[in-house]
Coordinates of C-alpha atoms in Angstrom, one line a residue:
X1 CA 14.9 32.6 25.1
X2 CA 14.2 32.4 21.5
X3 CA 17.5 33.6 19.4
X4 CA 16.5 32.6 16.2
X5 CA 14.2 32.1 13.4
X6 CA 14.6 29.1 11.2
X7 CA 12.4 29.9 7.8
X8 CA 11.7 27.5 4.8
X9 CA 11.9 29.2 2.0
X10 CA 9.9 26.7 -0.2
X11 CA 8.1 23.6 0.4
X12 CA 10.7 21.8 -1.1
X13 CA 13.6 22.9 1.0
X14 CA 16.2 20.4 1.4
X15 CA 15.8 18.8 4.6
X16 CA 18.4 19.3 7.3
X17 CA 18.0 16.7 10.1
X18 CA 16.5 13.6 10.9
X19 CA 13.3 14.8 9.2
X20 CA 12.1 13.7 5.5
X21 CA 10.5 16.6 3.7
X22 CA 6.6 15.3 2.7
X23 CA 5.7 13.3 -0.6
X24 CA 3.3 14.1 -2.9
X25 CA 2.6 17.5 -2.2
X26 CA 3.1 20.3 -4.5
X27 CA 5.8 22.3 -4.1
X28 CA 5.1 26.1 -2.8
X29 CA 7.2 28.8 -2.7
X30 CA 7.1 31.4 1.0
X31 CA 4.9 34.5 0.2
X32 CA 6.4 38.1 -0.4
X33 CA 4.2 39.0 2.5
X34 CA 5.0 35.7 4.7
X35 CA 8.9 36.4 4.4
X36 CA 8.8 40.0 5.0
X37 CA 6.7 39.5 8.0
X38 CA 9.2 36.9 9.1
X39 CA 12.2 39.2 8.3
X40 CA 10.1 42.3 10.5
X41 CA 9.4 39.8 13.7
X42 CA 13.0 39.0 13.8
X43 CA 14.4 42.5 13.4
X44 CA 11.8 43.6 16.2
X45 CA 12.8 40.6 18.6
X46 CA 16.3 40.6 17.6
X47 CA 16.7 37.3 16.1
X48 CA 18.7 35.7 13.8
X49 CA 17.0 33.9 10.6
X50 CA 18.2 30.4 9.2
X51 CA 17.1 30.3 6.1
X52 CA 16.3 27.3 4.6
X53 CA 16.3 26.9 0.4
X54 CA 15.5 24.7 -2.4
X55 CA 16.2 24.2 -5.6
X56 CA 13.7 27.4 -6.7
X57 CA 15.8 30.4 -8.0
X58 CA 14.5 33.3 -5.7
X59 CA 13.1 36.8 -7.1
X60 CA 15.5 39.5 -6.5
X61 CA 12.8 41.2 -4.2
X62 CA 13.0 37.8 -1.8
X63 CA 17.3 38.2 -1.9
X64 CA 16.9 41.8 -1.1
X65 CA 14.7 40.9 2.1
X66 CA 16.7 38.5 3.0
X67 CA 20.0 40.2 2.8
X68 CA 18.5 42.9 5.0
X69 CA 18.7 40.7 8.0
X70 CA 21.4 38.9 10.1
X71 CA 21.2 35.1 8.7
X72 CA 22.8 32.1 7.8
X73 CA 21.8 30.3 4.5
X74 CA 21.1 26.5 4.8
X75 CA 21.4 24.9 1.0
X76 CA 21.6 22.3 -1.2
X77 CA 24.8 20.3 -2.2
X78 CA 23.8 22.0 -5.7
X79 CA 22.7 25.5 -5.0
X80 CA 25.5 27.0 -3.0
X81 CA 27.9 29.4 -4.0
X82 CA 31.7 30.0 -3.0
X83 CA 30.6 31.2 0.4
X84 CA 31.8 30.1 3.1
X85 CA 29.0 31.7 5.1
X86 CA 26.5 28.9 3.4
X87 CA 26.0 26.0 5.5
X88 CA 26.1 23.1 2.6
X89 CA 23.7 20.0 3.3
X90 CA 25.1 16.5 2.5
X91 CA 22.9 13.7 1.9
X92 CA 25.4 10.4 2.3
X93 CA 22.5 9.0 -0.2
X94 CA 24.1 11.3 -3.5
X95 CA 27.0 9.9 -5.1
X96 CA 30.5 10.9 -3.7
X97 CA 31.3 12.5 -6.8
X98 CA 28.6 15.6 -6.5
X99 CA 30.7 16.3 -3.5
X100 CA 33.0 17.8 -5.9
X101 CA 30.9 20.7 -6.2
X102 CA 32.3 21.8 -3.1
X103 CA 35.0 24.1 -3.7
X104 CA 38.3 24.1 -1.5
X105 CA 37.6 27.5 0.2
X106 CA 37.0 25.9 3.6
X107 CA 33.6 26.2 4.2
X108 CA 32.9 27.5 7.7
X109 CA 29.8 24.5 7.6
X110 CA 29.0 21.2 6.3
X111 CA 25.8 19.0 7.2
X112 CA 26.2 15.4 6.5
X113 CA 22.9 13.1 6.5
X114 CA 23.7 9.8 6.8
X115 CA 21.6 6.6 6.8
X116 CA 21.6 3.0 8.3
X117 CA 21.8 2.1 4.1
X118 CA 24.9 4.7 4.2
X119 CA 26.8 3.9 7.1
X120 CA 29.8 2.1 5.6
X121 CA 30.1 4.7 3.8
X122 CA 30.7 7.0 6.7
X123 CA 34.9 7.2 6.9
X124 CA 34.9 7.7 3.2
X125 CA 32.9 10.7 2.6
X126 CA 34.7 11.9 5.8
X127 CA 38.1 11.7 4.0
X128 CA 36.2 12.9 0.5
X129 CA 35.0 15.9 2.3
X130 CA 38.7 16.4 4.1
X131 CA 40.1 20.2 2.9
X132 CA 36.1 21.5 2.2
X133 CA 35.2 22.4 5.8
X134 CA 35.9 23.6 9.1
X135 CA 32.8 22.1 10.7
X136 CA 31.2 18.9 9.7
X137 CA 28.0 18.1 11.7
X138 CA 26.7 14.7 11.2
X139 CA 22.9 13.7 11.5
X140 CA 21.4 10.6 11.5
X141 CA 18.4 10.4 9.1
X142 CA 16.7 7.0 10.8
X143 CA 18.1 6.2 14.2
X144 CA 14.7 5.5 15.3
X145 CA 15.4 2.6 13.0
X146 CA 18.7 1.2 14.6
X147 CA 19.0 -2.2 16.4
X148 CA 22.0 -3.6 18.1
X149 CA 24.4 -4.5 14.8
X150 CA 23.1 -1.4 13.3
X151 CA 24.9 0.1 16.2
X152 CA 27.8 -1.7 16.4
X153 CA 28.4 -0.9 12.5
X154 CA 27.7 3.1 13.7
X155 CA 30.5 2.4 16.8
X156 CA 32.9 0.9 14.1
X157 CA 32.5 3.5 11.4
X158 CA 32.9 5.9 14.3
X159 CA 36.4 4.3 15.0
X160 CA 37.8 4.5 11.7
X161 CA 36.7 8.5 11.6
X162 CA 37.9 8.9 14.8
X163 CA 41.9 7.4 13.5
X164 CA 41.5 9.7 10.6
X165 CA 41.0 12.2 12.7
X166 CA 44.0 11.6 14.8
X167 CA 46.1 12.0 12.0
X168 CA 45.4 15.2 11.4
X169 CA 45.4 16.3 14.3
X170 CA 48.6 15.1 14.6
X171 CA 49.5 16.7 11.9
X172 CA 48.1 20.2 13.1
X173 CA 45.2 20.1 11.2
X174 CA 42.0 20.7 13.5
X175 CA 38.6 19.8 11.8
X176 CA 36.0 19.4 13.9
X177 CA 33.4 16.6 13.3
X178 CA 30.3 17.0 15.8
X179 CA 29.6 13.1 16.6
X180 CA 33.5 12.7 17.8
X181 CA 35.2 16.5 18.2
X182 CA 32.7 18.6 20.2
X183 CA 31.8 16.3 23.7
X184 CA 35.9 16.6 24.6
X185 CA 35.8 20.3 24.8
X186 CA 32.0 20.5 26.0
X187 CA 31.1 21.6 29.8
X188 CA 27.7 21.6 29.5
X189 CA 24.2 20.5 27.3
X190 CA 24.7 21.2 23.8
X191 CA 21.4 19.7 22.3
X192 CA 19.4 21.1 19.4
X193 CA 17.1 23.2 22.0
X194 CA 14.3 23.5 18.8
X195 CA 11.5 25.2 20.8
X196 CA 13.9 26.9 23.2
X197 CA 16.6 28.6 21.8
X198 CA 15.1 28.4 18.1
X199 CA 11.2 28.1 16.4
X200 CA 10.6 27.7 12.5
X201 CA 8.5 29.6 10.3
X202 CA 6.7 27.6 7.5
X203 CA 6.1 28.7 4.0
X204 CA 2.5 28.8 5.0
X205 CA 3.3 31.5 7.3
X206 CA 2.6 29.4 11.1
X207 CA 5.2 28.8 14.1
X208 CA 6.5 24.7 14.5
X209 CA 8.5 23.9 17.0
X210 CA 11.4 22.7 14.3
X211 CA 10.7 22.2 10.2
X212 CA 10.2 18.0 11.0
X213 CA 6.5 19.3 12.9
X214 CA 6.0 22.0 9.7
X215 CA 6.5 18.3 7.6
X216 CA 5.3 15.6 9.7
X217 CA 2.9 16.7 11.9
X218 CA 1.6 20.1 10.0
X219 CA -1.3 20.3 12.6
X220 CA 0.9 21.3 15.6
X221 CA 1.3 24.7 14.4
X222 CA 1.7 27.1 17.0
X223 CA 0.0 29.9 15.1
X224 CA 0.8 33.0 13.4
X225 CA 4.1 35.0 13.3
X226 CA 2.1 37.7 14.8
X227 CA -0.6 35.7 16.9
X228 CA 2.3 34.8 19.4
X229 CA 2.7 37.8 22.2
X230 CA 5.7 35.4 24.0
X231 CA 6.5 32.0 23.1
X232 CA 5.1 30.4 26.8
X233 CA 5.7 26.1 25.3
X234 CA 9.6 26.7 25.7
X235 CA 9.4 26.1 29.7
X236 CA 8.5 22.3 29.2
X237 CA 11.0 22.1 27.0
X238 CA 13.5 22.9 28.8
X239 CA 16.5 20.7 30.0
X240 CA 15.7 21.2 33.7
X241 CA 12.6 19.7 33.0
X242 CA 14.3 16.6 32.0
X243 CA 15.7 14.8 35.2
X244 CA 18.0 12.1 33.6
X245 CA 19.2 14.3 30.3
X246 CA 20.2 17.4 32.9
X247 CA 22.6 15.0 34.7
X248 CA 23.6 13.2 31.4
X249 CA 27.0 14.4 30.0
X250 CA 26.3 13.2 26.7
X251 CA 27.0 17.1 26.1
X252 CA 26.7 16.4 22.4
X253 CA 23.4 14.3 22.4
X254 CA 21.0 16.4 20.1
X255 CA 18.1 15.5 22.1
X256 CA 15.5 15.4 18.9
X257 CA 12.2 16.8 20.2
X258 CA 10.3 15.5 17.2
X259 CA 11.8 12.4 17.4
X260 CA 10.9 12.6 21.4
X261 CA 7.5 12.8 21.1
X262 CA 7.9 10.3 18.1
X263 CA 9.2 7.8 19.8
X264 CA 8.5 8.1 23.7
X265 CA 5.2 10.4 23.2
X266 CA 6.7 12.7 26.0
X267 CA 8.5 15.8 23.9
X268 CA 11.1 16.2 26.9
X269 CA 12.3 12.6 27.0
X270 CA 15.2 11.1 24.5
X271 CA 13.9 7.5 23.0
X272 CA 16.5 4.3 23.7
X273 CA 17.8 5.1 19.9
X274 CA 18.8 8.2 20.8
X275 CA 20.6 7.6 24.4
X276 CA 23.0 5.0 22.3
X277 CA 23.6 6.9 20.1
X278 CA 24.3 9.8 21.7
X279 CA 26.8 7.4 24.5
X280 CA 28.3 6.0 21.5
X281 CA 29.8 9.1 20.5
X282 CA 30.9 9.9 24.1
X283 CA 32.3 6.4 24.3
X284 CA 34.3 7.2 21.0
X285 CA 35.4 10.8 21.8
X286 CA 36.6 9.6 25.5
X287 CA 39.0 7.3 23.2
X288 CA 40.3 10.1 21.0
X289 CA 41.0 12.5 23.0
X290 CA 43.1 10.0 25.1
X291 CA 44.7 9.6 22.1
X292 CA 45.6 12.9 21.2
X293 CA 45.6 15.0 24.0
X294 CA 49.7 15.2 24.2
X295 CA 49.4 16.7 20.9
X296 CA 46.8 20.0 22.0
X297 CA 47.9 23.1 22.8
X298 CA 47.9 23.6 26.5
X299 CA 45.6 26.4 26.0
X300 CA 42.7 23.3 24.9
X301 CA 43.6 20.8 27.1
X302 CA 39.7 19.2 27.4
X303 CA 38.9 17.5 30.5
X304 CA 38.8 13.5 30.1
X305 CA 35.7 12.2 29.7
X306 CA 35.3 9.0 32.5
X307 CA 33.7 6.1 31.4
X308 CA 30.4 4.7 32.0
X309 CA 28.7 1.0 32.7
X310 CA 25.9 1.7 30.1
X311 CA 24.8 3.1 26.9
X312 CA 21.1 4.6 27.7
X313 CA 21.0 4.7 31.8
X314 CA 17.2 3.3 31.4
X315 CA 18.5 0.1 30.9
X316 CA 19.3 -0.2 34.3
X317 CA 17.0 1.0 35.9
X318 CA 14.2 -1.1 34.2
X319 CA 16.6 -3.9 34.2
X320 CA 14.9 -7.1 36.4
X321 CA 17.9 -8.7 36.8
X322 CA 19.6 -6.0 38.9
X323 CA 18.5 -5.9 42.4
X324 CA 15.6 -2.8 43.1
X325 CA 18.3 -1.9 45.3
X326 CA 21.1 -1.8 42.9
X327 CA 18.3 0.3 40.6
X328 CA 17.1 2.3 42.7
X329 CA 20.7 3.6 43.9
X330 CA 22.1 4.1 40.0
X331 CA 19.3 6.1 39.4
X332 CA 19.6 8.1 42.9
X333 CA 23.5 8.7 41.5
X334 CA 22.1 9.8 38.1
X335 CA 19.2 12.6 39.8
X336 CA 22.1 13.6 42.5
X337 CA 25.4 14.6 40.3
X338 CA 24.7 18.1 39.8
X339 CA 24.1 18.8 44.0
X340 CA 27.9 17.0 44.9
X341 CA 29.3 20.3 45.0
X342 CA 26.1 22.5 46.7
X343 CA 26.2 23.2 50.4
X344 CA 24.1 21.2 52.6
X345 CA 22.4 24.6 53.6
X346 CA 21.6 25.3 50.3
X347 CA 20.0 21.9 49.9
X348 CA 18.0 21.7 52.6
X349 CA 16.5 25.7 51.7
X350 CA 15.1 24.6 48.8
X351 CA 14.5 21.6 50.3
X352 CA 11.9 23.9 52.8
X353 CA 11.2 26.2 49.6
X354 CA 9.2 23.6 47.5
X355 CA 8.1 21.3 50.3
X356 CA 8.5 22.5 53.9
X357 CA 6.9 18.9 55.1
X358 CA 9.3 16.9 53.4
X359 CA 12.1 18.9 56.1
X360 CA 9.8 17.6 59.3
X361 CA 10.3 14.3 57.4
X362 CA 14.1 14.3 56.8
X363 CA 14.7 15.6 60.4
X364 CA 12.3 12.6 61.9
X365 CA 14.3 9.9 59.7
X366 CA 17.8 11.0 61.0
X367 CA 16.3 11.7 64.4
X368 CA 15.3 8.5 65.0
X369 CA 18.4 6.7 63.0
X370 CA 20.7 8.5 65.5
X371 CA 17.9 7.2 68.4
X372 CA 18.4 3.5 67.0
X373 CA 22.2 4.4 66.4
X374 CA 22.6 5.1 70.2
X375 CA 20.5 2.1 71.8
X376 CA 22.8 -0.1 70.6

């Protein structure tokens, strides 16, 4: 179910995510009439609005509209205020000293941007940022990009972040950094859910799927504000359309639709990039909250992450050099994890439910493997 409206404010808005905003184009600031009909739709469908600015100083009229709806404001390093309600974007790219601009008032939210260039860079701006925010969620602009030592250099950085953040921890302070904080005390998917749980309203007044389609691929528009009666796409979106990622518990794993389709040309399925990415950060948060876990208060005791034999769970399964058998069963063990703990009745009713002849054929198997059983 759609919560929320994401809505660029200008062409220009600073970009947020993986996304790049478009060269060459000229700049263009949302209608009067665009973002009150945006403000209106989420007021009469209950939705929150993310809004999404530039650098363009807004008309009053546009802060009045705004303010006249629930909403977060997503902004620039150098356009936000003392708020703590403003979510701040980051590019790792800007020199560590604009960071300054950030006041001490704890901001509730901090996006970091980060680059393969930027990576080393990583623990740093961590520790620069340290006092500015209570949330710091990390993106990765080009991990379509990465090869192996670009992601052992990501697994390293990760490390250091992750001692820096057992310090404090130690020490009582709690900040949470999404890449390494949020899988310990996740029980479930966590992913970006754009399409799902959120859509984005352009400047030119259409529906994407998230701003990286309004950018990238403008011609996916899903029409109007008001040409939409219920958004029907979000169904093959959905996580229990995905058979590996629903019994992944890379909780964390953002699960980039854009970068889906992008990369795999199925907009329900994670590219390689992402899987190791997303199993690094497991990988890493398994370690720290080994490490720290004495130090919690019993009342957030997480529950240990277990380890894993791989870092995308394709690997194995189009590995040749594992038996089909050996393949075949990982994958089995991969489809199977969530039905452990259902009831063999249960099972075999919706078993009967979606294919009644595939229970004549489970019957005949362990018929005749009990009629083997007893010959001998």
């Amino acid at each position: 179910m759609i919560q929320y409206l994401i809505v660029i404010l200008e062409h220009d808005a600073v970009p947020f995510c993986c996304y790049e905003t478009s060269v060459g184009s000229k700049n263009s600031l949302i209608s009067l009439e665009t973002l009150r009909e945006a403000v209106n739709h989420a007021i009469r469908n209950n939705l929150s609005i993310s809004f999404l600015y530039g650098a363009t100083p807004l008309p009053e009229i546009y802060n009045e509209l705004i303010e006249s709806v629930d909403h977060v404001k997503i902004m620039p390093l150098e356009m936000i205020g003392s708020s703590e309600e403003i979510v701040a974007v980051i590019d790792a790219g800007d020199c560590l000293d604009s960071i300054e601009n950030l006041s001490a008032s704890n901001l509730r939210n901090v996006i970091l941007r980060i680059g393969s260039n930027d990576l080393e860079q990583l623990p740093d701006i961590v520790k620069h940022l340290s006092g500015r925010f209570r949330r710091l969620n990390i993106t990765l602009k080009d991990v379509e990009n990465f090869t192996s030592p670009l992601f052992e250099l990501y697994e390293f950085q990760l490390h250091r972040v992750r001692a820096y953040l057992e310090e404090e921890y130690r020490k009582g302070n709690m900040p949470e950094v999404s890449v390494i904080t949020d899988r310990p005390f996740l029980v479930n998917m966590n992913n970006c859910n754009a399409g799902v749980e959120h859509l984005t309203c352009g400047p030119d007044g259409n529906l994407y799927l998230c701003p990286a389609f309004y950018y990238q691929k403008p011609e996916s528009t899903l029409g109007s504000l008001n040409g939409i009666p219920e958004y029907q796409h979000s169904r093959f979106l959905e996580l229990s359309l995905a058979p590996v990622c629903r019994n992944c518990d890379a909780y964390q794993c953002k699960r980039c639709i854009y970068l889906n389709q992008a990369l795999t040309l199925e907009i329900n399925t994670p590219s390689s990039q992402q899987c190791i990415a997303a199993h690094l950060e497991r990988k890493v948060s398994s370690l720290f909250i080994k490490n720290i876990v004495l130090d919690l208060p019993e009342t957030q005791m997480p529950v240990i992450i277990p380890e894993l034999d791989y870092l995308d769970p394709f690997t194995i399964i189009s590995d040749r050099a594992v038996s089909e058998e050996s393949r075949n069963r990982h994958f089995a063990e991969l489809l199977t994890k969530p039905l452990e703990n259902v009831p063999a009745s249960e099972l075999l009713l919706e078993i009967y439910r979606n294919n009644p002849t595939l229970l004549s054929k489970l019957k005949e198997i362990f018929q005749n493997g009990h009629g083997t059983e007893g010959a001998e």
